Amino acid sequence: QPFNPRFTFNTIISSIQKTPDNTFVLTTDTGLSITSRFVIIATGAGAFTPVKLRVDALTAFEDRQLFYNSIPDCSNRHVIVAGDTPAAIDTALSLAGQTKSLTYLHRKKRMAGSSIQHHELEQQKDAGDIDIIQGKVTDAVIANNQLNGLVIQRGDKQQQEIPTDLVLPRLGNSPKLQDYAQWGLTTEKNQIKVDSTGFESNVNGVFIAGDINNYPGKRKLILCGFHEATLIAFAIAARMQPDKPVHTQYTTTSTVLLERLGVTRH
């Protein structure tokens, strides 16, 4: 952050192509195109994607009336927040008192989250701002190409129809690995092979850090990932300025690093 990089969130790299001038063009699932001289892949177990509600009819309403990541304007709307995760409870609590009606739907008899979250939920329920229902979504109520409600099988096995304008599932995330071989990378057992001197892949200019890489002696530890990323940074710095030595500097003594980080030494 102190070096003002460009951040792009909630997107997945769908392709990486090398150009004749040895730069890379990365394309995302949203259609964004990014050009870079070097690429570092640090995906760990894969790209985490939201776990989706298993009701086929709901797919057509994603990013229209059903939102897995974002929260649209919920004022004067009937809203259902679904999920057995602390994030689901936080989402429900954040919307309390701001909707026409708000239902928090959880499947498990014993809710997730902290005692503080449970206490706040009960307070909002007593105030009439949240309705709490145990059950699972089994079907959707659709009319005129609009999602009008969800059919719920309650914990007592009874069916209930809940009117809704917006559904906000917060069911957690699951990792999904990219097929890196399609990008021309050499893989072995779903990992990308690298040269451990600089953790570069078989594609010149593409470096790999973290659990996704593979080399003799590899250990899947966060500590090792930091080590790999450090050596990758030094390797790229040497490529960027081949005629200059890359010095090792320390934040405890380097005035250059302290200045770049915006830190004042006392």
Short mmCIF file of C-alpha atoms in Angstrom, two decimals:
data_model
loop_
_atom_site.label_atom_id
_atom_site.label_comp_id
_atom_site.label_asym_id
_atom_site.label_seq_id
_atom_site.Cartn_x
_atom_site.Cartn_y
_atom_site.Cartn_z
CA GLN A 1 0.00 0.00 0.00
CA PRO A 2 2.72 2.63 0.79
CA PHE A 3 4.03 2.23 -2.78
CA ASN A 4 0.61 2.97 -4.31
CA PRO A 5 0.13 -0.19 -6.37
CA ARG A 6 -2.99 -0.74 -8.44
CA PHE A 7 -5.40 -3.11 -6.68
CA THR A 8 -8.10 -5.07 -8.49
CA PHE A 9 -10.39 -7.16 -6.30
CA ASN A 10 -13.21 -9.67 -6.86
CA THR A 11 -11.91 -10.82 -10.21
CA ILE A 12 -10.13 -13.86 -11.59
CA ILE A 13 -7.35 -13.99 -14.20
CA SER A 14 -8.73 -16.09 -17.03
CA SER A 15 -5.76 -15.93 -19.43
CA ILE A 16 -2.12 -14.88 -19.62
CA GLN A 17 -0.55 -14.28 -23.04
CA LYS A 18 3.02 -13.32 -23.80
CA THR A 19 3.55 -10.70 -26.51
CA PRO A 20 6.43 -10.49 -29.03
CA ASP A 21 8.02 -7.68 -26.97
CA ASN A 22 8.21 -10.01 -23.92
CA THR A 23 5.43 -8.37 -21.94
CA PHE A 24 2.32 -10.13 -20.70
CA VAL A 25 -1.35 -9.35 -21.29
CA LEU A 26 -3.61 -10.65 -18.52
CA THR A 27 -7.35 -10.88 -19.12
CA THR A 28 -9.83 -11.16 -16.27
CA ASP A 29 -13.23 -12.79 -16.08
CA THR A 30 -14.74 -9.29 -16.11
CA GLY A 31 -13.03 -8.41 -19.40
CA LEU A 32 -10.36 -6.19 -17.87
CA SER A 33 -7.00 -6.26 -19.70
CA ILE A 34 -3.74 -5.69 -17.78
CA THR A 35 -0.29 -5.38 -19.35
CA SER A 36 2.77 -6.23 -17.28
CA ARG A 37 6.45 -6.94 -17.78
CA PHE A 38 6.50 -9.62 -15.10
CA VAL A 39 3.86 -11.83 -13.49
CA ILE A 40 3.89 -13.35 -9.99
CA ILE A 41 1.33 -16.06 -9.34
CA ALA A 42 0.69 -16.57 -5.62
CA THR A 43 -2.63 -18.38 -5.54
CA GLY A 44 -2.10 -20.88 -2.75
CA ALA A 45 -4.86 -23.47 -2.99
CA GLY A 46 -6.54 -21.58 -5.83
CA ALA A 47 -8.90 -18.68 -6.41
CA PHE A 48 -11.57 -18.62 -3.72
CA THR A 49 -15.05 -18.38 -5.17
CA PRO A 50 -18.36 -18.08 -3.29
CA VAL A 51 -20.26 -21.27 -2.46
CA LYS A 52 -23.56 -20.94 -4.30
CA LEU A 53 -27.12 -21.83 -3.42
CA ARG A 54 -28.02 -25.16 -5.02
CA VAL A 55 -31.18 -23.99 -6.73
CA ASP A 56 -30.82 -23.87 -10.51
CA ALA A 57 -33.56 -21.31 -10.97
CA LEU A 58 -31.55 -18.73 -9.01
CA THR A 59 -28.62 -18.63 -11.43
CA ALA A 60 -30.43 -16.22 -13.77
CA PHE A 61 -30.75 -13.65 -10.98
CA GLU A 62 -27.06 -13.42 -10.00
CA ASP A 63 -25.86 -9.81 -9.84
CA ARG A 64 -29.45 -8.71 -10.44
CA GLN A 65 -31.38 -9.79 -7.36
CA LEU A 66 -28.91 -12.27 -5.89
CA PHE A 67 -25.49 -11.05 -4.73
CA TYR A 68 -22.76 -13.31 -3.32
CA ASN A 69 -20.14 -10.63 -2.64
CA SER A 70 -21.56 -7.13 -2.81
CA ILE A 71 -24.47 -5.44 -1.03
CA PRO A 72 -26.79 -3.36 -3.26
CA ASP A 73 -29.14 -0.65 -2.06
CA CYS A 74 -31.49 -2.51 0.29
CA SER A 75 -33.67 0.38 1.38
CA ASN A 76 -37.40 -0.33 1.12
CA ARG A 77 -36.67 -3.88 -0.08
CA HIS A 78 -37.49 -7.33 1.25
CA VAL A 79 -34.06 -8.90 1.92
CA ILE A 80 -32.94 -12.42 2.81
CA VAL A 81 -29.42 -13.05 4.12
CA ALA A 82 -28.55 -16.75 3.99
CA GLY A 83 -25.61 -18.61 5.49
CA ASP A 84 -24.05 -20.39 8.45
CA THR A 85 -21.00 -18.14 8.58
CA PRO A 86 -19.96 -15.20 10.76
CA ALA A 87 -19.95 -13.13 7.55
CA ALA A 88 -23.64 -13.92 7.07
CA ILE A 89 -24.45 -12.70 10.57
CA ASP A 90 -22.35 -9.55 10.08
CA THR A 91 -24.18 -8.84 6.82
CA ALA A 92 -27.56 -9.26 8.47
CA LEU A 93 -26.61 -7.05 11.41
CA SER A 94 -25.28 -4.35 9.09
CA LEU A 95 -28.68 -4.15 7.35
CA ALA A 96 -30.87 -4.19 10.46
CA GLY A 97 -33.32 -1.31 10.39
CA GLN A 98 -32.44 -0.36 6.81
CA THR A 99 -34.82 -2.64 4.88
CA LYS A 100 -38.54 -3.13 4.39
CA SER A 101 -38.09 -6.60 5.88
CA LEU A 102 -34.98 -8.59 6.76
CA THR A 103 -34.71 -12.35 7.20
CA TYR A 104 -31.60 -14.14 8.40
CA LEU A 105 -31.72 -17.74 7.20
CA HIS A 106 -29.40 -20.38 8.66
CA ARG A 107 -29.41 -24.15 8.11
CA LYS A 108 -27.74 -25.48 11.24
CA LYS A 109 -29.60 -25.63 14.53
CA ARG A 110 -26.56 -24.20 16.26
CA MET A 111 -25.64 -20.89 14.66
CA ALA A 112 -22.08 -19.92 13.81
CA GLY A 113 -20.49 -16.73 15.06
CA SER A 114 -19.54 -15.32 18.41
CA SER A 115 -21.66 -14.84 21.51
CA ILE A 116 -21.55 -11.10 20.83
CA GLN A 117 -23.05 -11.65 17.35
CA HIS A 118 -25.75 -13.90 18.80
CA HIS A 119 -26.62 -11.29 21.42
CA GLU A 120 -26.88 -8.56 18.78
CA LEU A 121 -29.06 -10.81 16.60
CA GLU A 122 -31.44 -11.41 19.48
CA GLN A 123 -31.59 -7.68 20.19
CA GLN A 124 -32.46 -6.92 16.56
CA LYS A 125 -35.01 -9.73 16.55
CA ASP A 126 -36.68 -8.38 19.71
CA ALA A 127 -36.73 -4.93 18.10
CA GLY A 128 -38.51 -6.39 15.07
CA ASP A 129 -35.69 -5.56 12.65
CA ILE A 130 -34.63 -9.16 11.86
CA ASP A 131 -36.59 -12.36 11.45
CA ILE A 132 -34.44 -15.45 12.16
CA ILE A 133 -35.39 -18.72 10.46
CA GLN A 134 -33.66 -22.11 10.52
CA GLY A 135 -34.06 -23.90 7.19
CA LYS A 136 -32.71 -24.40 3.71
CA VAL A 137 -33.64 -22.98 0.33
CA THR A 138 -35.40 -25.57 -1.84
CA ASP A 139 -36.97 -23.49 -4.61
CA ALA A 140 -37.58 -20.00 -5.95
CA VAL A 141 -40.78 -18.08 -6.59
CA ILE A 142 -40.52 -16.41 -10.00
CA ALA A 143 -43.02 -14.31 -11.93
CA ASN A 144 -42.53 -12.06 -14.96
CA ASN A 145 -38.79 -12.77 -14.92
CA GLN A 146 -38.52 -11.43 -11.39
CA LEU A 147 -37.49 -13.22 -8.21
CA ASN A 148 -40.38 -12.73 -5.82
CA GLY A 149 -39.54 -15.17 -3.06
CA LEU A 150 -37.75 -18.25 -1.78
CA VAL A 151 -39.27 -21.54 -0.73
CA ILE A 152 -37.75 -22.69 2.56
CA GLN A 153 -37.83 -26.08 4.22
CA ARG A 154 -37.77 -25.20 7.88
CA GLY A 155 -36.04 -27.17 10.60
CA ASP A 156 -39.39 -28.72 11.50
CA LYS A 157 -39.69 -29.99 7.86
CA GLN A 158 -42.51 -27.56 7.10
CA GLN A 159 -42.40 -25.57 3.84
CA GLN A 160 -42.51 -21.80 3.99
CA GLU A 161 -42.53 -19.17 1.27
CA ILE A 162 -40.64 -15.97 2.09
CA PRO A 163 -41.21 -12.92 -0.15
CA THR A 164 -38.01 -11.23 -1.24
CA ASP A 165 -36.58 -8.61 -3.55
CA LEU A 166 -32.92 -9.33 -2.80
CA VAL A 167 -31.03 -12.42 -1.65
CA LEU A 168 -27.55 -12.13 -0.12
CA PRO A 169 -26.04 -15.61 0.31
CA ARG A 170 -22.95 -15.75 2.53
CA LEU A 171 -22.23 -19.48 2.45
CA GLY A 172 -18.44 -19.28 2.59
CA ASN A 173 -15.85 -19.78 -0.14
CA SER A 174 -14.19 -22.73 -1.81
CA PRO A 175 -10.86 -22.81 -3.70
CA LYS A 176 -10.88 -23.42 -7.43
CA LEU A 177 -7.62 -24.15 -9.22
CA GLN A 178 -6.91 -22.68 -12.63
CA ASP A 179 -5.71 -25.02 -15.38
CA TYR A 180 -2.22 -23.51 -15.47
CA ALA A 181 -1.09 -25.86 -18.25
CA GLN A 182 -3.34 -23.84 -20.57
CA TRP A 183 -1.11 -20.86 -19.85
CA GLY A 184 1.95 -22.84 -20.99
CA LEU A 185 3.17 -23.51 -17.45
CA THR A 186 4.68 -26.87 -16.51
CA THR A 187 2.67 -28.47 -13.74
CA GLU A 188 2.99 -31.53 -11.55
CA LYS A 189 0.13 -32.74 -9.32
CA ASN A 190 -1.71 -29.40 -9.64
CA GLN A 191 1.41 -27.43 -8.73
CA ILE A 192 3.65 -25.31 -10.94
CA LYS A 193 7.27 -26.41 -11.20
CA VAL A 194 9.84 -23.68 -10.53
CA ASP A 195 13.59 -23.14 -10.31
CA SER A 196 14.23 -22.56 -6.60
CA THR A 197 17.02 -20.02 -7.21
CA GLY A 198 14.45 -17.37 -8.17
CA PHE A 199 11.17 -19.31 -8.23
CA GLU A 200 10.68 -18.68 -11.93
CA SER A 201 8.48 -21.02 -13.94
CA ASN A 202 9.32 -22.50 -17.32
CA VAL A 203 7.85 -19.33 -18.86
CA ASN A 204 10.44 -16.57 -18.69
CA GLY A 205 9.07 -13.69 -16.65
CA VAL A 206 6.41 -15.66 -14.76
CA PHE A 207 7.30 -16.31 -11.11
CA ILE A 208 5.44 -18.50 -8.63
CA ALA A 209 5.19 -18.08 -4.84
CA GLY A 210 3.31 -19.94 -2.14
CA ASP A 211 1.59 -23.31 -1.95
CA ILE A 212 0.99 -23.41 -5.71
CA ASN A 213 4.68 -23.87 -6.58
CA ASN A 214 6.75 -27.05 -6.47
CA TYR A 215 10.49 -27.61 -6.15
CA PRO A 216 12.76 -30.04 -4.27
CA GLY A 217 12.40 -29.51 -0.52
CA LYS A 218 9.18 -27.51 -0.84
CA ARG A 219 7.26 -26.89 2.41
CA LYS A 220 3.74 -25.48 2.42
CA LEU A 221 4.27 -22.85 5.09
CA ILE A 222 3.45 -19.13 5.11
CA LEU A 223 7.04 -18.50 6.22
CA CYS A 224 8.32 -20.23 3.07
CA GLY A 225 5.97 -18.17 0.91
CA PHE A 226 7.45 -14.94 2.30
CA HIS A 227 10.95 -16.25 1.55
CA GLU A 228 9.97 -17.15 -2.02
CA ALA A 229 8.34 -13.76 -2.63
CA THR A 230 11.45 -11.99 -1.32
CA LEU A 231 13.77 -13.83 -3.71
CA ILE A 232 11.32 -13.20 -6.57
CA ALA A 233 11.45 -9.47 -5.83
CA PHE A 234 15.24 -9.51 -5.92
CA ALA A 235 15.23 -11.50 -9.17
CA ILE A 236 12.85 -9.05 -10.85
CA ALA A 237 14.86 -6.06 -9.59
CA ALA A 238 17.99 -7.56 -11.17
CA ARG A 239 16.12 -8.00 -14.47
CA MET A 240 14.80 -4.46 -14.38
CA GLN A 241 18.26 -2.93 -13.90
CA PRO A 242 20.80 -5.50 -15.13
CA ASP A 243 23.70 -3.01 -14.98
CA LYS A 244 23.19 -2.12 -11.32
CA PRO A 245 23.80 -4.26 -8.24
CA VAL A 246 20.75 -5.05 -6.11
CA HIS A 247 21.68 -4.17 -2.57
CA THR A 248 20.06 -5.68 0.50
CA GLN A 249 18.56 -2.90 2.59
CA TYR A 250 16.93 -2.99 6.02
CA THR A 251 14.10 -0.93 7.41
CA THR A 252 16.09 -0.51 10.62
CA THR A 253 18.95 1.33 8.88
CA SER A 254 18.00 2.30 5.30
CA THR A 255 16.92 5.92 4.99
CA VAL A 256 15.74 5.18 1.44
CA LEU A 257 13.33 2.45 2.58
CA LEU A 258 12.07 4.55 5.50
CA GLU A 259 11.42 7.47 3.16
CA ARG A 260 9.54 5.27 0.66
CA LEU A 261 7.46 3.76 3.46
CA GLY A 262 6.70 7.18 4.90
CA VAL A 263 8.21 6.23 8.25
CA THR A 264 9.92 8.76 10.47
CA ARG A 265 12.78 7.46 12.57
CA HIS A 266 12.84 8.61 16.20
#
